[in-house]
Coordinates of N, CA, C and O in Angstrom, one line a residue:
M1 N -100.1 -32.4 -153.0 CA -101.0 -31.7 -152.2 C -100.3 -31.0 -151.0 O -99.4 -31.6 -150.4
R2 N -100.7 -29.9 -150.6 CA -100.1 -29.2 -149.5 C -100.4 -29.9 -148.2 O -101.4 -30.5 -148.1
K3 N -99.6 -29.7 -147.2 CA -99.8 -30.3 -145.9 C -100.1 -29.2 -144.8 O -99.5 -28.1 -145.0
L4 N -100.8 -29.5 -143.8 CA -101.0 -28.6 -142.7 C -100.0 -29.1 -141.6 O -100.1 -30.3 -141.1
I5 N -99.0 -28.3 -141.3 CA -98.0 -28.6 -140.3 C -98.3 -27.7 -139.0 O -98.3 -26.5 -139.1
V6 N -98.4 -28.4 -137.9 CA -98.6 -27.7 -136.6 C -97.3 -27.6 -136.0 O -96.5 -28.6 -135.9
Q7 N -97.0 -26.4 -135.4 CA -95.7 -26.2 -134.7 C -96.1 -25.8 -133.3 O -96.9 -24.9 -133.1
Q8 N -95.5 -26.5 -132.3 CA -95.7 -26.1 -130.9 C -94.4 -26.1 -130.2 O -93.6 -27.0 -130.3
W9 N -94.2 -25.0 -129.4 CA -93.1 -25.0 -128.4 C -93.6 -25.8 -127.2 O -94.8 -25.6 -126.8
V10 N -92.8 -26.6 -126.6 CA -93.3 -27.4 -125.5 C -92.2 -27.7 -124.5 O -91.0 -27.7 -124.9
T11 N -92.5 -28.0 -123.3 CA -91.6 -28.4 -122.3 C -91.4 -29.9 -122.4 O -92.2 -30.6 -123.0
V12 N -90.4 -30.4 -121.6 CA -90.2 -31.9 -121.7 C -91.4 -32.6 -121.0 O -91.5 -33.8 -121.3
D13 N -92.2 -31.9 -120.2 CA -93.3 -32.6 -119.6 C -94.6 -32.2 -120.3 O -95.7 -32.3 -119.8
N14 N -94.5 -31.9 -121.6 CA -95.7 -31.7 -122.5 C -96.5 -30.5 -122.3 O -97.7 -30.5 -122.6
I15 N -96.0 -29.5 -121.7 CA -96.7 -28.2 -121.5 C -96.4 -27.3 -122.7 O -95.3 -27.0 -123.0
A16 N -97.5 -26.8 -123.3 CA -97.4 -25.9 -124.5 C -97.8 -24.5 -124.1 O -97.6 -23.6 -124.9
A17 N -98.4 -24.3 -122.9 CA -98.7 -23.0 -122.5 C -98.8 -23.1 -120.9 O -99.4 -24.0 -120.4
E18 N -98.2 -22.1 -120.3 CA -98.2 -22.1 -118.8 C -99.6 -21.7 -118.3 O -100.4 -21.4 -119.1
E19 N -99.7 -21.8 -117.0 CA -101.1 -21.6 -116.5 C -101.6 -20.2 -116.8 O -102.8 -20.0 -117.0
D20 N -100.7 -19.2 -117.0 CA -101.2 -17.9 -117.4 C -101.3 -17.7 -118.9 O -101.5 -16.6 -119.4
G21 N -101.0 -18.8 -119.6 CA -101.1 -18.7 -121.1 C -99.7 -18.4 -121.7 O -99.5 -18.4 -122.9
G22 N -98.7 -18.1 -120.9 CA -97.4 -17.7 -121.3 C -96.5 -18.8 -121.8 O -96.8 -20.0 -121.7
L23 N -95.4 -18.3 -122.4 CA -94.4 -19.3 -123.0 C -93.0 -18.9 -122.5 O -92.1 -18.9 -123.3
S24 N -92.9 -18.6 -121.2 CA -91.6 -18.1 -120.7 C -90.5 -19.2 -120.8 O -89.3 -18.9 -120.7
F25 N -90.9 -20.4 -121.1 CA -90.0 -21.5 -121.2 C -89.3 -21.6 -122.6 O -88.3 -22.3 -122.8
V26 N -89.8 -20.9 -123.6 CA -89.3 -20.9 -124.9 C -87.8 -20.4 -124.9 O -87.6 -19.3 -124.4
S27 N -86.9 -21.1 -125.5 CA -85.5 -20.7 -125.5 C -85.0 -20.8 -127.0 O -85.6 -21.5 -127.8
G28 N -84.0 -20.1 -127.2 CA -83.3 -20.2 -128.5 C -84.1 -19.6 -129.7 O -84.2 -20.3 -130.7
E29 N -84.6 -18.4 -129.6 CA -85.3 -17.8 -130.7 C -84.3 -17.8 -131.9 O -83.1 -17.6 -131.8
P30 N -84.8 -17.9 -133.1 CA -84.0 -18.1 -134.3 C -83.4 -16.8 -134.9 O -82.6 -16.8 -135.8
F31 N -83.7 -15.6 -134.3 CA -83.3 -14.4 -134.9 C -82.1 -13.7 -134.1 O -81.8 -12.6 -134.4
S32 N -81.6 -14.3 -133.1 CA -80.5 -13.8 -132.3 C -79.2 -13.9 -133.1 O -78.9 -14.9 -133.7
E33 N -78.3 -12.9 -133.0 CA -77.0 -13.0 -133.6 C -76.1 -14.1 -133.0 O -75.2 -14.5 -133.6
T34 N -76.4 -14.5 -131.7 CA -75.6 -15.5 -131.1 C -76.2 -16.9 -131.2 O -75.7 -17.9 -130.7
T35 N -77.3 -17.1 -132.0 CA -77.9 -18.3 -132.2 C -77.0 -19.3 -132.9 O -76.4 -18.9 -133.9
N36 N -77.0 -20.5 -132.4 CA -76.2 -21.6 -133.1 C -76.6 -21.7 -134.6 O -77.8 -21.7 -134.9
K37 N -75.7 -21.8 -135.5 CA -75.9 -21.8 -136.9 C -76.9 -22.9 -137.3 O -77.8 -22.7 -138.1
E38 N -76.6 -24.1 -136.9 CA -77.5 -25.3 -137.3 C -78.9 -25.1 -136.8 O -79.8 -25.4 -137.5
Y39 N -79.0 -24.6 -135.6 CA -80.4 -24.4 -135.1 C -81.1 -23.3 -135.9 O -82.3 -23.5 -136.3
K40 N -80.4 -22.2 -136.1 CA -81.1 -21.1 -136.9 C -81.4 -21.6 -138.3 O -82.6 -21.3 -138.8
E41 N -80.5 -22.3 -139.0 CA -80.8 -22.8 -140.3 C -82.0 -23.8 -140.3 O -82.9 -23.7 -141.2
R42 N -82.1 -24.6 -139.3 CA -83.3 -25.5 -139.2 C -84.6 -24.8 -139.0 O -85.6 -25.1 -139.7
L43 N -84.6 -23.8 -138.1 CA -85.8 -23.1 -137.9 C -86.2 -22.2 -139.1 O -87.4 -22.0 -139.4
M44 N -85.2 -21.6 -139.7 CA -85.5 -20.9 -141.0 C -86.0 -21.8 -142.0 O -86.9 -21.4 -142.8
G45 N -85.5 -23.0 -142.1 CA -86.1 -24.0 -143.0 C -87.5 -24.3 -142.8 O -88.3 -24.5 -143.7
L46 N -88.0 -24.3 -141.5 CA -89.4 -24.4 -141.2 C -90.2 -23.3 -141.9 O -91.2 -23.6 -142.5
I47 N -89.8 -22.1 -141.7 CA -90.6 -21.0 -142.2 C -90.4 -20.9 -143.7 O -91.4 -20.5 -144.4
D48 N -89.3 -21.3 -144.3 CA -89.2 -21.3 -145.8 C -90.0 -22.4 -146.4 O -90.3 -22.3 -147.6
A49 N -90.5 -23.4 -145.7 CA -91.3 -24.5 -146.3 C -92.7 -24.2 -146.4 O -93.5 -24.9 -146.9
V50 N -93.2 -23.0 -145.8 CA -94.6 -22.6 -145.8 C -94.8 -21.3 -146.5 O -93.9 -20.5 -146.6
D51 N -96.0 -21.1 -146.9 CA -96.4 -19.7 -147.4 C -97.7 -19.2 -146.8 O -98.1 -18.1 -147.1
T52 N -98.2 -20.0 -145.9 CA -99.5 -19.6 -145.2 C -99.4 -19.9 -143.7 O -99.0 -21.0 -143.4
L53 N -99.9 -19.0 -142.9 CA -99.9 -19.1 -141.5 C -101.3 -19.1 -141.0 O -102.1 -18.2 -141.4
V54 N -101.7 -20.0 -140.1 CA -103.0 -20.1 -139.5 C -102.9 -19.9 -138.0 O -102.0 -20.5 -137.4
L55 N -103.7 -19.0 -137.5 CA -103.7 -18.8 -136.0 C -105.1 -18.8 -135.5 O -106.0 -18.5 -136.2
G56 N -105.2 -19.2 -134.2 CA -106.4 -19.0 -133.5 C -106.5 -17.6 -133.1 O -105.6 -16.8 -133.1
A57 N -107.7 -17.2 -132.6 CA -107.9 -15.8 -132.3 C -107.1 -15.3 -131.1 O -106.5 -14.2 -131.1
N58 N -106.9 -16.2 -130.1 CA -106.0 -15.8 -128.9 C -104.6 -15.7 -129.3 O -103.9 -14.7 -128.9
T59 N -104.1 -16.6 -130.1 CA -102.7 -16.5 -130.6 C -102.5 -15.3 -131.5 O -101.5 -14.6 -131.4
Y60 N -103.5 -15.0 -132.3 CA -103.4 -13.8 -133.1 C -103.3 -12.6 -132.2 O -102.5 -11.7 -132.4
A61 N -104.1 -12.5 -131.2 CA -104.1 -11.3 -130.3 C -102.7 -11.2 -129.6 O -102.2 -10.1 -129.4
Q62 N -102.1 -12.3 -129.2 CA -100.8 -12.3 -128.6 C -99.7 -12.0 -129.6 O -98.6 -11.6 -129.2
S63 N -99.9 -12.2 -130.9 CA -98.9 -12.1 -131.9 C -98.9 -10.8 -132.6 O -98.0 -10.6 -133.5
Q64 N -99.8 -9.9 -132.4 CA -99.9 -8.7 -133.2 C -98.6 -7.8 -133.1 O -98.3 -7.1 -134.0
G65 N -97.8 -7.9 -132.0 CA -96.6 -7.2 -131.9 C -95.5 -7.6 -133.0 O -94.6 -6.8 -133.3
W66 N -95.7 -8.8 -133.5 CA -94.7 -9.2 -134.6 C -94.7 -8.3 -135.8 O -93.6 -8.1 -136.4
A67 N -95.8 -7.7 -136.1 CA -95.9 -6.8 -137.3 C -95.1 -5.6 -137.1 O -94.7 -4.9 -138.1
T68 N -94.8 -5.2 -135.9 CA -94.0 -3.9 -135.7 C -92.7 -4.1 -135.1 O -91.9 -3.2 -134.9
A69 N -92.4 -5.4 -134.7 CA -91.1 -5.7 -134.0 C -90.0 -5.8 -135.1 O -90.2 -6.4 -136.1
T70 N -88.9 -5.1 -134.8 CA -87.8 -5.1 -135.8 C -86.7 -6.1 -135.4 O -85.9 -6.5 -136.2
E71 N -86.6 -6.6 -134.1 CA -85.5 -7.4 -133.7 C -85.6 -8.8 -134.2 O -84.7 -9.6 -134.0
Q72 N -86.7 -9.3 -134.8 CA -86.8 -10.6 -135.3 C -86.0 -10.8 -136.6 O -85.9 -11.9 -137.1
G73 N -85.5 -9.8 -137.3 CA -84.7 -9.9 -138.5 C -85.4 -10.6 -139.6 O -86.6 -10.5 -139.8
E74 N -84.6 -11.5 -140.3 CA -85.1 -12.2 -141.4 C -86.3 -13.1 -141.1 O -87.3 -13.2 -141.8
Y75 N -86.2 -13.7 -139.9 CA -87.3 -14.6 -139.4 C -88.6 -13.8 -139.4 O -89.7 -14.2 -139.9
G76 N -88.6 -12.7 -138.7 CA -89.8 -11.9 -138.5 C -90.3 -11.3 -139.9 O -91.5 -11.3 -140.1
E77 N -89.4 -11.0 -140.8 CA -89.8 -10.5 -142.1 C -90.5 -11.6 -142.8 O -91.6 -11.3 -143.4
K78 N -90.0 -12.8 -142.8 CA -90.6 -13.9 -143.5 C -92.0 -14.2 -142.9 O -93.0 -14.4 -143.6
L79 N -92.1 -14.2 -141.6 CA -93.3 -14.5 -140.9 C -94.4 -13.4 -141.3 O -95.5 -13.7 -141.6
N80 N -94.0 -12.2 -141.2 CA -94.9 -11.1 -141.5 C -95.4 -11.1 -142.9 O -96.6 -10.6 -143.2
N81 N -94.7 -11.6 -143.8 CA -95.1 -11.6 -145.2 C -95.8 -12.9 -145.7 O -96.3 -13.0 -146.8
L82 N -96.0 -13.8 -144.7 CA -96.9 -15.0 -145.1 C -98.3 -14.6 -145.3 O -98.8 -13.6 -144.6
T83 N -99.0 -15.3 -146.1 CA -100.5 -15.2 -146.1 C -101.0 -15.7 -144.8 O -100.6 -16.8 -144.3
K84 N -101.9 -15.0 -144.2 CA -102.4 -15.3 -142.8 C -103.9 -15.5 -142.8 O -104.6 -14.8 -143.4
F85 N -104.3 -16.5 -142.0 CA -105.7 -16.7 -141.7 C -105.9 -16.8 -140.1 O -105.0 -17.4 -139.5
V86 N -106.9 -16.2 -139.6 CA -107.2 -16.3 -138.2 C -108.6 -16.9 -138.0 O -109.6 -16.5 -138.6
A87 N -108.6 -18.0 -137.3 CA -109.9 -18.6 -137.0 C -110.6 -17.9 -135.8 O -110.0 -17.8 -134.7
S88 N -111.8 -17.4 -136.1 CA -112.5 -16.6 -135.0 C -113.9 -16.6 -135.3 O -114.3 -16.4 -136.5
S89 N -114.7 -16.7 -134.3 CA -116.2 -16.5 -134.4 C -116.6 -15.1 -134.1 O -117.7 -14.7 -134.3
K90 N -115.7 -14.3 -133.6 CA -116.0 -12.9 -133.2 C -115.3 -11.8 -134.0 O -115.9 -10.8 -134.2
L91 N -114.1 -12.0 -134.4 CA -113.4 -11.0 -135.2 C -114.0 -10.7 -136.5 O -114.5 -11.6 -137.2
E92 N -114.1 -9.5 -136.9 CA -114.5 -9.1 -138.3 C -113.3 -8.9 -139.2 O -113.5 -9.1 -140.4
D93 N -112.2 -8.4 -138.7 CA -111.0 -8.3 -139.5 C -109.8 -8.6 -138.6 O -109.9 -8.6 -137.4
A94 N -108.7 -8.7 -139.2 CA -107.4 -9.1 -138.5 C -106.2 -8.4 -139.1 O -105.5 -9.0 -139.8
P95 N -106.1 -7.1 -138.7 CA -105.0 -6.3 -139.3 C -103.6 -6.9 -138.8 O -103.5 -7.5 -137.7
W96 N -102.6 -6.6 -139.6 CA -101.2 -7.1 -139.2 C -100.2 -6.0 -139.5 O -99.4 -6.1 -140.4
G97 N -100.4 -4.9 -138.8 CA -99.5 -3.7 -139.0 C -99.5 -3.2 -140.4 O -100.5 -3.1 -141.1
D98 N -98.3 -3.0 -141.0 CA -98.1 -2.5 -142.4 C -98.1 -3.6 -143.4 O -98.0 -3.4 -144.6
F99 N -98.3 -4.9 -142.9 CA -98.3 -6.0 -143.8 C -99.8 -6.4 -144.1 O -100.7 -5.9 -143.5
P100 N -100.0 -7.2 -145.2 CA -101.3 -7.6 -145.5 C -102.1 -8.2 -144.3 O -101.5 -9.0 -143.6
A101 N -103.3 -7.8 -144.1 CA -104.1 -8.3 -143.0 C -104.4 -9.8 -143.2 O -104.3 -10.3 -144.3
A102 N -104.7 -10.4 -142.1 CA -105.1 -11.8 -142.1 C -106.5 -11.9 -142.5 O -107.3 -11.0 -142.3
T103 N -106.9 -13.0 -143.2 CA -108.3 -13.3 -143.5 C -108.9 -14.0 -142.3 O -108.3 -15.0 -141.8
V104 N -110.1 -13.6 -141.9 CA -110.8 -14.2 -140.8 C -111.6 -15.4 -141.4 O -112.3 -15.2 -142.4
T105 N -111.5 -16.5 -140.8 CA -112.3 -17.7 -141.2 C -113.2 -18.1 -140.0 O -112.7 -18.2 -138.9
R106 N -114.4 -18.4 -140.3 CA -115.4 -18.9 -139.3 C -115.4 -20.5 -139.3 O -115.8 -21.1 -138.4
D107 N -114.9 -21.1 -140.4 CA -114.8 -22.5 -140.5 C -113.4 -23.0 -140.9 O -113.1 -23.2 -142.1
P108 N -112.5 -23.0 -139.9 CA -111.1 -23.3 -140.2 C -110.8 -24.6 -140.9 O -110.0 -24.7 -141.8
A109 N -111.6 -25.7 -140.5 CA -111.4 -27.0 -141.2 C -111.7 -26.9 -142.7 O -110.9 -27.4 -143.5
A110 N -112.8 -26.2 -143.0 CA -113.1 -26.1 -144.5 C -112.1 -25.2 -145.2 O -111.7 -25.5 -146.3
T111 N -111.6 -24.2 -144.5 CA -110.6 -23.3 -145.1 C -109.3 -24.1 -145.3 O -108.7 -24.0 -146.4
I112 N -108.9 -24.9 -144.4 CA -107.7 -25.8 -144.6 C -107.9 -26.7 -145.7 O -107.0 -26.9 -146.6
R113 N -109.0 -27.3 -145.8 CA -109.3 -28.3 -146.9 C -109.1 -27.6 -148.3 O -108.6 -28.1 -149.2
E114 N -109.7 -26.4 -148.4 CA -109.6 -25.6 -149.6 C -108.2 -25.2 -149.9 O -107.7 -25.3 -151.0
L115 N -107.4 -24.7 -148.9 CA -106.0 -24.3 -149.1 C -105.2 -25.5 -149.5 O -104.3 -25.3 -150.4
K116 N -105.5 -26.7 -149.0 CA -104.7 -27.9 -149.4 C -104.9 -28.2 -150.9 O -104.0 -28.8 -151.5
E117 N -106.0 -27.9 -151.4 CA -106.2 -28.2 -152.8 C -105.6 -27.2 -153.8 O -105.5 -27.4 -155.0
Q118 N -105.2 -26.0 -153.2 CA -104.5 -25.0 -154.0 C -103.0 -25.2 -154.1 O -102.5 -25.9 -153.3
S119 N -102.4 -24.7 -155.2 CA -101.0 -24.8 -155.3 C -100.3 -23.9 -154.3 O -100.8 -22.9 -153.9
G120 N -99.1 -24.3 -153.9 CA -98.3 -23.5 -153.0 C -97.5 -24.3 -152.1 O -97.5 -25.6 -152.2
K121 N -96.8 -23.7 -151.1 CA -96.0 -24.4 -150.1 C -97.0 -24.9 -149.0 O -98.2 -24.6 -149.1
D122 N -96.4 -25.5 -148.0 CA -97.3 -26.1 -146.9 C -97.9 -25.0 -146.1 O -97.5 -23.8 -146.2
I123 N -98.8 -25.3 -145.2 CA -99.6 -24.4 -144.4 C -99.1 -24.7 -143.0 O -98.9 -25.8 -142.5
W124 N -98.9 -23.6 -142.2 CA -98.3 -23.7 -140.9 C -99.3 -23.2 -139.8 O -99.8 -22.0 -139.9
L125 N -99.7 -24.0 -138.9 CA -100.4 -23.6 -137.7 C -99.5 -23.4 -136.6 O -98.7 -24.3 -136.2
W126 N -99.5 -22.2 -136.0 CA -98.5 -21.8 -135.0 C -99.3 -21.7 -133.7 O -100.2 -20.8 -133.6
G127 N -98.9 -22.5 -132.7 CA -99.5 -22.4 -131.4 C -101.0 -22.8 -131.5 O -101.3 -23.8 -132.1
S128 N -101.9 -22.0 -130.9 CA -103.3 -22.2 -131.0 C -103.8 -23.6 -130.7 O -104.3 -24.3 -131.5
L129 N -103.6 -23.9 -129.4 CA -103.9 -25.3 -129.0 C -105.4 -25.7 -129.2 O -105.7 -26.8 -129.7
T130 N -106.3 -24.8 -128.9 CA -107.7 -25.1 -129.1 C -108.0 -25.4 -130.6 O -108.7 -26.4 -130.9
L131 N -107.5 -24.5 -131.4 CA -107.7 -24.7 -132.9 C -107.0 -26.0 -133.3 O -107.5 -26.7 -134.1
M132 N -105.8 -26.2 -132.9 CA -105.0 -27.4 -133.2 C -105.9 -28.7 -132.9 O -106.0 -29.6 -133.8
R133 N -106.4 -28.7 -131.7 CA -107.2 -29.9 -131.3 C -108.5 -30.1 -132.2 O -108.8 -31.2 -132.6
S134 N -109.1 -29.0 -132.6 CA -110.3 -29.1 -133.4 C -109.9 -29.5 -134.8 O -110.6 -30.3 -135.5
L135 N -108.7 -29.1 -135.3 CA -108.3 -29.5 -136.7 C -107.8 -31.0 -136.7 O -107.9 -31.7 -137.7
L136 N -107.2 -31.4 -135.5 CA -106.9 -32.8 -135.4 C -108.2 -33.7 -135.5 O -108.2 -34.7 -136.2
D137 N -109.2 -33.2 -134.7 CA -110.5 -33.9 -134.7 C -111.1 -34.0 -136.1 O -111.7 -35.0 -136.5
A138 N -110.9 -32.9 -136.9 CA -111.4 -32.8 -138.3 C -110.6 -33.6 -139.3 O -111.0 -33.8 -140.4
G139 N -109.4 -34.1 -138.8 CA -108.6 -34.9 -139.7 C -107.8 -34.2 -140.7 O -107.4 -34.8 -141.7
V140 N -107.5 -32.9 -140.5 CA -106.8 -32.1 -141.6 C -105.4 -31.8 -141.2 O -104.7 -31.2 -142.0
V141 N -104.9 -32.2 -140.0 CA -103.5 -32.0 -139.6 C -102.7 -33.2 -140.2 O -103.1 -34.3 -140.0
D142 N -101.6 -32.8 -140.9 CA -100.8 -33.9 -141.5 C -99.5 -34.1 -140.7 O -99.0 -35.2 -140.7
E143 N -99.0 -33.1 -140.0 CA -97.7 -33.2 -139.4 C -97.6 -32.3 -138.2 O -98.3 -31.2 -138.1
L144 N -96.9 -32.7 -137.2 CA -96.7 -32.0 -135.9 C -95.2 -31.8 -135.7 O -94.5 -32.8 -135.7
T145 N -94.8 -30.6 -135.5 CA -93.4 -30.3 -135.2 C -93.4 -29.7 -133.7 O -94.1 -28.7 -133.4
L146 N -92.7 -30.5 -132.9 CA -92.6 -30.0 -131.5 C -91.1 -29.5 -131.3 O -90.2 -30.2 -131.7
L147 N -91.0 -28.3 -130.7 CA -89.7 -27.8 -130.3 C -89.7 -27.9 -128.8 O -90.3 -27.1 -128.1
V148 N -89.0 -28.9 -128.4 CA -89.0 -29.3 -127.0 C -87.9 -28.5 -126.3 O -86.7 -28.7 -126.6
C149 N -88.3 -27.7 -125.3 CA -87.3 -26.9 -124.5 C -86.8 -27.7 -123.3 O -87.6 -28.4 -122.7
P150 N -85.6 -27.5 -122.9 CA -85.0 -28.3 -121.8 C -85.5 -27.8 -120.4 O -84.6 -27.5 -119.6
V151 N -86.8 -27.7 -120.2 CA -87.3 -27.3 -118.9 C -88.6 -28.1 -118.7 O -89.2 -28.7 -119.6
S152 N -89.1 -28.1 -117.4 CA -90.4 -28.6 -117.1 C -91.2 -27.6 -116.4 O -90.6 -26.7 -115.8
R153 N -92.5 -27.7 -116.4 CA -93.4 -26.7 -115.7 C -94.3 -27.4 -114.7 O -94.8 -26.8 -113.8
G154 N -94.7 -28.6 -115.0 CA -95.6 -29.4 -114.1 C -97.0 -29.0 -114.3 O -97.9 -29.9 -114.3
K155 N -97.4 -27.8 -114.5 CA -98.8 -27.4 -114.7 C -98.8 -26.5 -115.9 O -97.9 -25.8 -116.3
G156 N -100.0 -26.5 -116.5 CA -100.3 -25.7 -117.7 C -101.1 -26.5 -118.7 O -101.6 -27.6 -118.4
R157 N -101.2 -26.0 -119.9 CA -102.0 -26.6 -121.0 C -101.1 -27.6 -121.7 O -100.0 -27.2 -122.2
R158 N -101.5 -28.8 -121.8 CA -100.7 -29.8 -122.5 C -101.0 -29.8 -124.0 O -102.1 -29.4 -124.4
V159 N -100.1 -30.3 -124.8 CA -100.3 -30.4 -126.3 C -101.5 -31.3 -126.5 O -102.4 -31.0 -127.2
F160 N -101.5 -32.5 -125.9 CA -102.5 -33.5 -126.2 C -103.3 -33.7 -124.9 O -102.7 -33.9 -123.8
E161 N -104.6 -33.7 -125.0 CA -105.5 -34.1 -123.9 C -106.0 -35.5 -124.1 O -106.4 -36.2 -123.1
D162 N -106.0 -35.9 -125.3 CA -106.6 -37.2 -125.7 C -105.5 -38.1 -126.4 O -104.5 -37.6 -126.7
R163 N -105.9 -39.3 -126.7 CA -105.0 -40.2 -127.4 C -104.7 -39.7 -128.8 O -105.6 -39.2 -129.5
Q164 N -103.5 -39.8 -129.2 CA -103.1 -39.4 -130.6 C -101.9 -40.3 -131.0 O -100.9 -40.4 -130.3
D165 N -102.1 -41.0 -132.1 CA -101.0 -41.8 -132.7 C -100.2 -41.1 -133.7 O -100.7 -40.4 -134.6
L166 N -98.9 -41.2 -133.5 CA -97.9 -40.4 -134.3 C -96.8 -41.3 -134.8 O -96.5 -42.4 -134.2
K167 N -96.2 -40.9 -136.0 CA -95.1 -41.6 -136.5 C -94.0 -40.7 -136.6 O -94.1 -39.6 -137.2
L168 N -92.8 -41.0 -136.0 CA -91.7 -40.1 -135.9 C -91.1 -40.0 -137.3 O -90.8 -41.0 -138.0
I169 N -90.8 -38.7 -137.8 CA -90.2 -38.4 -139.0 C -88.8 -37.9 -138.8 O -87.9 -38.2 -139.6
E170 N -88.6 -37.1 -137.7 CA -87.3 -36.5 -137.5 C -87.1 -36.3 -136.0 O -88.1 -35.9 -135.3
A171 N -85.9 -36.4 -135.5 CA -85.5 -36.1 -134.1 C -84.1 -35.5 -134.2 O -83.2 -36.1 -134.6
T172 N -84.0 -34.2 -133.9 CA -82.8 -33.5 -134.0 C -82.5 -32.6 -132.8 O -83.4 -31.8 -132.4
G173 N -81.4 -32.9 -132.1 CA -81.1 -32.1 -130.9 C -80.1 -31.0 -131.3 O -79.3 -31.1 -132.2
F174 N -80.2 -29.9 -130.5 CA -79.3 -28.7 -130.8 C -78.5 -28.4 -129.6 O -78.8 -28.8 -128.4
E175 N -77.4 -27.6 -129.8 CA -76.5 -27.2 -128.7 C -77.2 -26.5 -127.6 O -76.8 -26.6 -126.4
N176 N -78.3 -25.8 -127.9 CA -78.9 -25.0 -126.8 C -79.9 -25.9 -126.0 O -80.6 -25.3 -125.1
G177 N -80.0 -27.2 -126.2 CA -80.8 -28.1 -125.5 C -82.2 -28.3 -126.1 O -82.9 -29.2 -125.7
V178 N -82.6 -27.5 -127.1 CA -83.8 -27.7 -127.7 C -83.8 -28.9 -128.6 O -82.7 -29.2 -129.3
V179 N -84.8 -29.7 -128.7 CA -84.9 -30.9 -129.5 C -86.1 -30.7 -130.5 O -87.2 -30.4 -130.0
L180 N -85.9 -30.8 -131.8 CA -86.9 -30.7 -132.7 C -87.4 -32.1 -133.0 O -86.6 -33.0 -133.4
L181 N -88.7 -32.3 -132.8 CA -89.3 -33.6 -133.1 C -90.4 -33.4 -134.2 O -91.3 -32.5 -134.0
R182 N -90.3 -34.1 -135.3 CA -91.4 -34.0 -136.3 C -92.1 -35.3 -136.3 O -91.5 -36.4 -136.4
Y183 N -93.4 -35.3 -136.3 CA -94.3 -36.4 -136.4 C -95.3 -36.3 -137.5 O -95.9 -35.3 -137.7
E184 N -95.6 -37.4 -138.1 CA -96.7 -37.6 -139.1 C -97.9 -38.0 -138.2 O -97.8 -38.8 -137.3
I185 N -99.0 -37.4 -138.5 CA -100.3 -37.8 -137.8 C -100.8 -39.0 -138.4 O -101.1 -39.1 -139.6
K186 N -100.9 -40.1 -137.7 CA -101.5 -41.3 -138.2 C -103.0 -41.1 -138.3 O -103.7 -40.7 -137.3
K187 N -103.6 -41.4 -139.4 CA -105.0 -41.2 -139.6 C -105.8 -42.5 -139.8 O -105.2 -43.5 -140.1

C-alpha cells in the first residue's frame, strides 16, 4: 500500500512558516550546481520515491511559479511532472503552466484513502500546514520528513500545535547544516 509522506522545511525551534507565511530560513536547495553531492542525492531520492504531490490551496498559490521556473533543473522537472492534487473548497481548477493541471479535491482525506489503494509510488504532501493537520487528524499520514535548517525564528507557525507521537526512522545531517529527520506517525 502507498504511504502519505509529509515534508516540511522547519527551523530548529519548530517554525515551518514565518509570521508572513514565508520560508526565508530554507537553505540548501537541491538544484544548485554547488550543492553537496550527498545532500542533493538524498533530496532527489525523496522526489524519486513519489509520483503524486498533494498541496493545500495556499501552498498551491505560492508554488505556481515552479511550472515556469527553469533554474530548478532536474528537481523542478520531476516535481512539475508529478500527478498533483490541490485541496480547496474554492478553486474550480488548478493549472500548472505547460504541465498537466492539478486535480482539485474538496475531500482530501477521502482522496488520500483512494490514492493509497491504487498502485504506484508514495504520495507526497509538501508544506500545507493546515492540510497536514487535518490529514493527521483523519489518520491518513504515514510518515513525516522534516528538513531542519540551522536557524531559529522564535515566532511563526509551528509544525505541531497539538500532541503527536512519532517514531524515528532516520536522522541524517549534511555539510550545509540541514538535518533530515524521518518519522513514522504512531497511530
